[in-house]
Tab-separated table of C-alpha atoms and ligand atoms in Angstrom:
chain	number	residue	atom	x	y	z
C	16	MET	CA	-0.166	0.150	-0.016
C	17	ARG	CA	1.575	3.270	-0.924
C	18	THR	CA	1.051	6.083	0.783
C	19	LYS	CA	-0.798	9.138	-0.555
C	20	PHE	CA	1.052	12.322	-1.533
C	21	VAL	CA	-0.213	15.690	-2.065
C	22	ALA	CA	2.138	18.348	-3.158
C	23	GLY	CA	1.093	22.256	-4.193
C	24	ASN	CA	3.560	23.594	-6.560
C	25	TRP	CA	3.114	27.917	-5.697
C	26	LYS	CA	5.418	28.421	-8.531
C	27	MET	CA	6.464	32.329	-8.728
C	28	ASN	CA	3.030	32.999	-6.660
C	29	LYS	CA	3.201	34.121	-2.894
C	30	ASN	CA	5.993	36.140	-1.553
C	31	ALA	CA	7.463	36.023	2.182
C	32	ALA	CA	3.864	38.000	3.821
C	33	GLU	CA	1.503	35.842	1.646
C	34	THR	CA	3.086	32.930	2.010
C	35	HIS	CA	2.453	33.434	5.961
C	36	ASP	CA	-1.167	34.322	5.423
C	37	LEU	CA	-1.791	31.241	3.292
C	38	LEU	CA	-0.047	28.926	5.889
C	39	SER	CA	-2.053	30.278	8.459
C	40	MET	CA	-5.047	29.281	6.639
C	41	LEU	CA	-3.936	25.721	6.173
C	42	VAL	CA	-1.107	24.529	8.603
C	43	GLY	CA	-3.471	23.293	11.390
C	44	GLY	CA	-6.051	21.445	8.663
C	45	LEU	CA	-3.081	20.303	6.692
C	46	ASP	CA	-1.261	18.722	9.950
C	47	ALA	CA	-4.297	17.182	10.898
C	48	ILE	CA	-3.952	14.716	7.732
C	49	HIS	CA	-1.798	12.335	9.056
C	50	THR	CA	-2.589	9.626	6.195
C	51	VAL	CA	-1.005	11.891	3.346
C	52	GLU	CA	2.290	12.973	2.708
C	53	ARG	CA	1.835	16.635	2.595
C	54	VAL	CA	4.039	19.234	1.061
C	55	VAL	CA	3.963	22.751	-0.053
C	56	CYS	CA	6.344	23.966	-2.152
C	57	PRO	CA	6.735	28.141	-2.577
C	58	PRO	CA	9.292	30.082	-4.441
C	59	PHE	CA	12.989	30.253	-2.830
C	60	THR	CA	12.526	33.683	-1.091
C	61	SER	CA	9.463	32.298	1.071
C	62	LEU	CA	10.786	29.140	1.936
C	63	MET	CA	12.746	30.878	5.127
C	64	ALA	CA	9.278	32.043	6.222
C	65	ALA	CA	7.301	29.061	5.492
C	66	ALA	CA	10.182	26.650	7.169
C	67	GLU	CA	9.443	28.628	10.358
C	68	MET	CA	5.728	27.733	9.982
C	69	LEU	CA	6.062	24.324	9.415
C	70	ASN	CA	8.431	23.391	12.032
C	71	GLY	CA	7.098	20.768	14.092
C	72	THR	CA	4.337	20.045	11.977
C	73	GLY	CA	3.732	16.871	9.672
C	74	ILE	CA	3.875	19.431	6.679
C	75	GLY	CA	6.840	18.772	4.611
C	76	LEU	CA	8.378	21.724	2.626
C	77	GLY	CA	9.893	21.578	-0.894
C	78	ALA	CA	11.572	23.741	-3.463
C	79	GLN	CA	10.695	24.122	-6.986
C	80	ASN	CA	14.092	23.582	-8.843
C	81	MET	CA	17.907	23.723	-7.830
C	82	HIS	CA	21.122	23.577	-9.967
C	83	TRP	CA	22.938	20.029	-9.634
C	84	GLU	CA	26.320	21.798	-8.444
C	85	GLU	CA	27.433	21.852	-4.896
C	86	LYS	CA	28.754	25.528	-5.416
C	87	GLY	CA	30.729	27.615	-7.436
C	88	ALA	CA	29.664	29.976	-9.944
C	89	PHE	CA	26.158	29.410	-11.219
C	90	THR	CA	24.633	33.100	-10.564
C	91	GLY	CA	21.191	32.727	-10.210
C	92	GLU	CA	21.699	29.180	-8.922
C	93	VAL	CA	20.844	27.484	-5.992
C	94	ALA	CA	22.312	24.483	-4.548
C	95	PRO	CA	21.452	21.021	-3.394
C	96	GLY	CA	22.744	21.828	0.371
C	97	MET	CA	21.134	25.028	0.386
C	98	VAL	CA	18.029	23.921	-0.555
C	99	LYS	CA	18.601	21.045	2.071
C	100	GLU	CA	18.984	23.480	4.579
C	101	LEU	CA	15.455	24.300	4.583
C	102	CYS	CA	13.781	21.741	2.416
C	103	GLY	CA	13.178	17.763	2.641
C	104	TYR	CA	11.429	17.711	-1.108
C	105	ILE	CA	12.330	19.384	-4.324
C	106	ILE	CA	10.346	19.476	-7.786
C	107	LEU	CA	12.459	18.513	-10.936
C	108	GLY	CA	11.721	18.890	-14.321
C	109	HIS	CA	8.396	20.638	-14.534
C	110	SER	CA	7.123	21.430	-17.687
C	111	GLU	CA	7.431	24.940	-17.342
C	112	ARG	CA	11.028	24.825	-16.752
C	113	ARG	CA	11.273	22.540	-19.594
C	114	ALA	CA	9.554	25.071	-21.750
C	115	TYR	CA	11.106	28.333	-20.620
C	116	PHE	CA	14.707	27.331	-18.885
C	117	GLY	CA	15.813	25.225	-21.215
C	118	GLU	CA	15.588	21.959	-18.997
C	119	THR	CA	16.353	18.556	-20.484
C	120	ASP	CA	16.152	14.965	-19.404
C	121	GLU	CA	19.995	15.593	-19.004
C	122	THR	CA	19.729	18.245	-16.661
C	123	VAL	CA	16.977	16.772	-14.995
C	124	ASN	CA	19.125	13.707	-14.299
C	125	LYS	CA	22.143	15.330	-12.927
C	126	LYS	CA	19.600	17.265	-10.534
C	127	LEU	CA	17.906	14.085	-9.648
C	128	LEU	CA	21.695	12.715	-8.668
C	129	ALA	CA	22.283	15.539	-6.749
C	130	ALA	CA	19.198	15.123	-5.216
C	131	GLN	CA	19.854	11.499	-4.214
C	132	LYS	CA	23.418	12.638	-2.785
C	133	ALA	CA	21.677	15.235	-0.828
C	134	TRP	CA	19.065	12.920	0.436
C	135	LEU	CA	16.150	15.337	-0.821
C	136	THR	CA	12.883	13.662	-1.810
C	137	PRO	CA	12.662	14.306	-5.802
C	138	ILE	CA	9.197	14.907	-7.120
C	139	VAL	CA	10.203	14.258	-11.277
C	140	CYS	CA	7.662	15.971	-13.459
C	141	VAL	CA	7.418	14.595	-16.738
C	142	GLY	CA	4.837	14.604	-19.412
C	143	GLU	CA	3.612	15.232	-23.399
C	144	THR	CA	2.846	18.623	-24.571
C	145	LEU	CA	-0.620	18.948	-26.687
C	146	ALA	CA	0.906	18.558	-30.263
C	147	GLN	CA	2.505	15.134	-28.580
C	148	TYR	CA	-0.527	13.946	-27.206
C	149	GLU	CA	-2.246	14.683	-30.833
C	150	ALA	CA	0.103	12.961	-32.647
C	151	GLY	CA	-0.368	10.050	-30.586
C	152	GLU	CA	3.301	10.095	-28.923
C	153	THR	CA	2.376	10.240	-25.415
C	154	ALA	CA	3.755	6.813	-24.347
C	155	GLN	CA	7.256	7.332	-26.620
C	156	VAL	CA	7.538	10.608	-25.037
C	157	VAL	CA	6.750	9.689	-20.821
C	158	ALA	CA	8.382	6.667	-21.293
C	159	SER	CA	11.780	8.139	-22.381
C	160	GLN	CA	11.824	11.274	-19.958
C	161	THR	CA	10.915	8.601	-17.711
C	162	ARG	CA	13.929	6.328	-18.525
C	163	LEU	CA	16.359	9.235	-18.898
C	164	GLY	CA	15.711	11.245	-16.068
C	165	LEU	CA	15.976	8.487	-13.625
C	166	GLN	CA	19.028	6.720	-14.823
C	167	GLY	CA	21.330	6.134	-12.492
C	168	VAL	CA	19.772	6.535	-9.195
C	169	SER	CA	20.719	3.639	-6.444
C	170	SER	CA	18.043	0.520	-5.820
C	171	GLU	CA	18.126	2.554	-2.044
C	172	PHE	CA	16.986	5.863	-3.240
C	173	ALA	CA	14.716	4.301	-5.826
C	174	PRO	CA	11.621	3.790	-3.316
C	175	ARG	CA	11.866	7.495	-2.197
C	176	ILE	CA	11.723	9.205	-5.660
C	177	VAL	CA	7.843	10.221	-6.557
C	178	VAL	CA	7.184	10.629	-10.159
C	179	ALA	CA	4.523	13.373	-11.308
C	180	TYR	CA	2.678	12.642	-14.776
C	181	GLU	CA	1.714	15.969	-16.012
C	182	PRO	CA	0.429	16.131	-19.450
C	183	VAL	CA	1.435	19.751	-20.105
C	184	TRP	CA	-2.053	20.356	-22.494
C	185	ALA	CA	-3.808	20.169	-18.481
C	186	ILE	CA	-1.599	22.240	-16.333
C	187	GLY	CA	-3.014	25.404	-15.678
C	188	THR	CA	-5.852	24.847	-18.355
C	189	GLY	CA	-8.692	24.316	-16.483
C	190	LYS	CA	-8.850	20.711	-18.722
C	191	ALA	CA	-7.709	17.892	-16.560
C	192	SER	CA	-6.748	14.985	-18.057
C	193	SER	CA	-9.291	12.008	-17.404
C	194	ALA	CA	-8.465	10.090	-14.672
C	195	GLU	CA	-8.566	6.776	-17.165
C	196	ASN	CA	-6.462	8.097	-19.390
C	197	ALA	CA	-4.237	9.351	-16.121
C	198	GLN	CA	-4.291	5.758	-14.757
C	199	SER	CA	-3.465	3.904	-17.894
C	200	VAL	CA	-0.794	6.463	-18.515
C	201	HIS	CA	0.771	5.614	-14.935
C	202	SER	CA	0.214	1.571	-15.086
C	203	GLY	CA	0.771	1.177	-18.851
C	204	ILE	CA	4.008	3.365	-19.250
C	205	ILE	CA	5.289	4.698	-16.116
C	206	ARG	CA	4.798	1.747	-14.018
C	207	PRO	CA	6.428	-0.797	-16.375
C	208	ILE	CA	9.267	1.584	-16.983
C	209	LEU	CA	9.724	1.885	-13.168
C	210	THR	CA	9.949	-2.293	-13.026
C	211	ASP	CA	12.640	-2.429	-15.713
C	212	MET	CA	14.509	-0.215	-14.213
C	213	PHE	CA	14.197	-0.803	-10.503
C	214	GLY	CA	12.711	-3.828	-10.244
C	215	ALA	CA	8.955	-4.853	-9.666
C	216	GLU	CA	9.157	-4.496	-5.504
C	217	THR	CA	10.504	-1.142	-5.740
C	218	ALA	CA	8.619	-0.066	-9.310
C	219	GLN	CA	5.451	-0.934	-6.781
C	220	SER	CA	6.434	1.658	-3.928
C	221	ILE	CA	7.308	4.089	-6.176
C	222	ARG	CA	4.156	7.295	-5.721
C	223	VAL	CA	3.049	7.938	-9.201
C	224	LEU	CA	1.309	11.582	-9.093
C	225	TYR	CA	-1.129	13.146	-11.875
C	226	GLY	CA	-0.779	16.623	-12.108
C	227	GLY	CA	-2.596	19.087	-14.356
C	228	SER	CA	-5.886	20.736	-13.637
C	229	VAL	CA	-6.214	18.495	-10.072
C	230	THR	CA	-9.403	20.580	-8.011
C	231	ALA	CA	-11.167	19.885	-5.071
C	232	ALA	CA	-13.786	18.341	-7.440
C	233	ASN	CA	-12.249	15.997	-10.155
C	234	ALA	CA	-9.440	14.450	-7.261
C	235	VAL	CA	-11.971	11.900	-5.899
C	236	ASP	CA	-12.077	10.222	-9.535
C	237	PHE	CA	-8.169	10.531	-9.351
C	238	PHE	CA	-7.471	8.928	-6.339
C	239	SER	CA	-9.660	6.460	-6.863
C	240	GLN	CA	-7.444	4.940	-9.557
C	241	PRO	CA	-5.088	1.962	-8.616
C	242	ASP	CA	-2.383	3.542	-9.737
C	243	ILE	CA	-2.902	7.468	-9.345
C	244	ASP	CA	-0.729	7.823	-6.141
C	245	GLY	CA	-1.828	11.697	-5.323
C	246	ALA	CA	-1.454	14.881	-7.085
C	247	LEU	CA	0.982	17.510	-7.930
C	248	VAL	CA	-1.475	20.520	-7.428
C	249	GLY	CA	-0.717	24.168	-8.954
C	250	GLY	CA	-3.537	26.440	-9.184
C	251	ALA	CA	-5.942	24.958	-6.648
C	252	SER	CA	-3.083	24.784	-3.787
C	253	LEU	CA	-2.934	28.821	-3.667
C	254	LYS	CA	-6.205	28.617	-2.065
C	255	ALA	CA	-6.319	27.138	1.379
C	256	ASP	CA	-9.488	25.449	1.413
C	257	GLU	CA	-9.372	23.617	-2.120
C	258	PHE	CA	-5.525	22.372	-1.183
C	259	LEU	CA	-7.385	21.357	2.598
C	260	SER	CA	-10.349	19.926	0.470
C	261	ILE	CA	-7.815	17.638	-1.817
C	262	ALA	CA	-5.562	16.579	0.766
C	263	ARG	CA	-8.867	15.516	2.899
C	264	VAL	CA	-9.955	13.716	-0.491
C	265	ALA	CA	-6.304	11.799	-0.343
C	266	ALA	CA	-6.801	10.766	2.911
C	267	GLN	CA	-10.588	9.069	2.098
Q	2	LIG	C1	1.796	21.926	-11.859
Q	2	LIG	O1	1.711	23.509	-11.619
Q	2	LIG	O2	2.362	21.436	-11.803
Q	2	LIG	C2	0.263	21.841	-12.249
Q	2	LIG	C3	-0.455	20.982	-12.218
Q	2	LIG	O3	-0.610	23.447	-12.192
Q	2	LIG	P1	-2.273	23.029	-12.118
Q	2	LIG	O4	-2.829	22.433	-11.094
Q	2	LIG	O5	-2.707	24.877	-12.196
Q	2	LIG	O6	-2.835	22.427	-13.372
């Protein structure tokens, strides 16, 4: 039985004061949902404020990106060890980073190996674009992103990885994938690749999330699928009630 996992990707929203306000509404309710792994991922400059508020709670904190090098002349970047000072989780390979900031399967993999070294729990995002979806390339794209992104990971670290299937056409569009489509990608594409790479037992223990316009209203459809182990939530994670409802659905 895999523990359900719900993470909020705040993207470039919520400065430190706004983070304080949102977490004030969220922490009590979210902390009480013990059976679900719950994580929030604010922007870098809000991590300190968030860390203070989450201290002593069961809610995890994640960053949205990092560099793979430990330190050096990489202006504007943040190292795994710096993330680790405040966070236990790291989002890697989000489609917005792939689309706007040159993230590739190769850099995702370097970052994943750096997360392994720092012992940060990675949430690795994969997913096809609308054009790839319409061209029937979903299986090929998702399989290749998963395999290339996760290669070289140790058998000790593999069970810690969280994969998020996020079809790009569903992110921020209000047009979520059907739960059946997501289930078929999870069980028919991602899980078999994980099995091939890490063996059946480890593959069965790795959480595979769905992401893309998840709301409190559609969460039940996704979470009732056997291979959907939770959600990476964007827009709806910025509303305390909505995110809490999603986490409560995951606990059912
Ligand atoms: C995301 O940012 O990863 C995401 C899934 O966004 P949204 O829920 O807004 O589609």
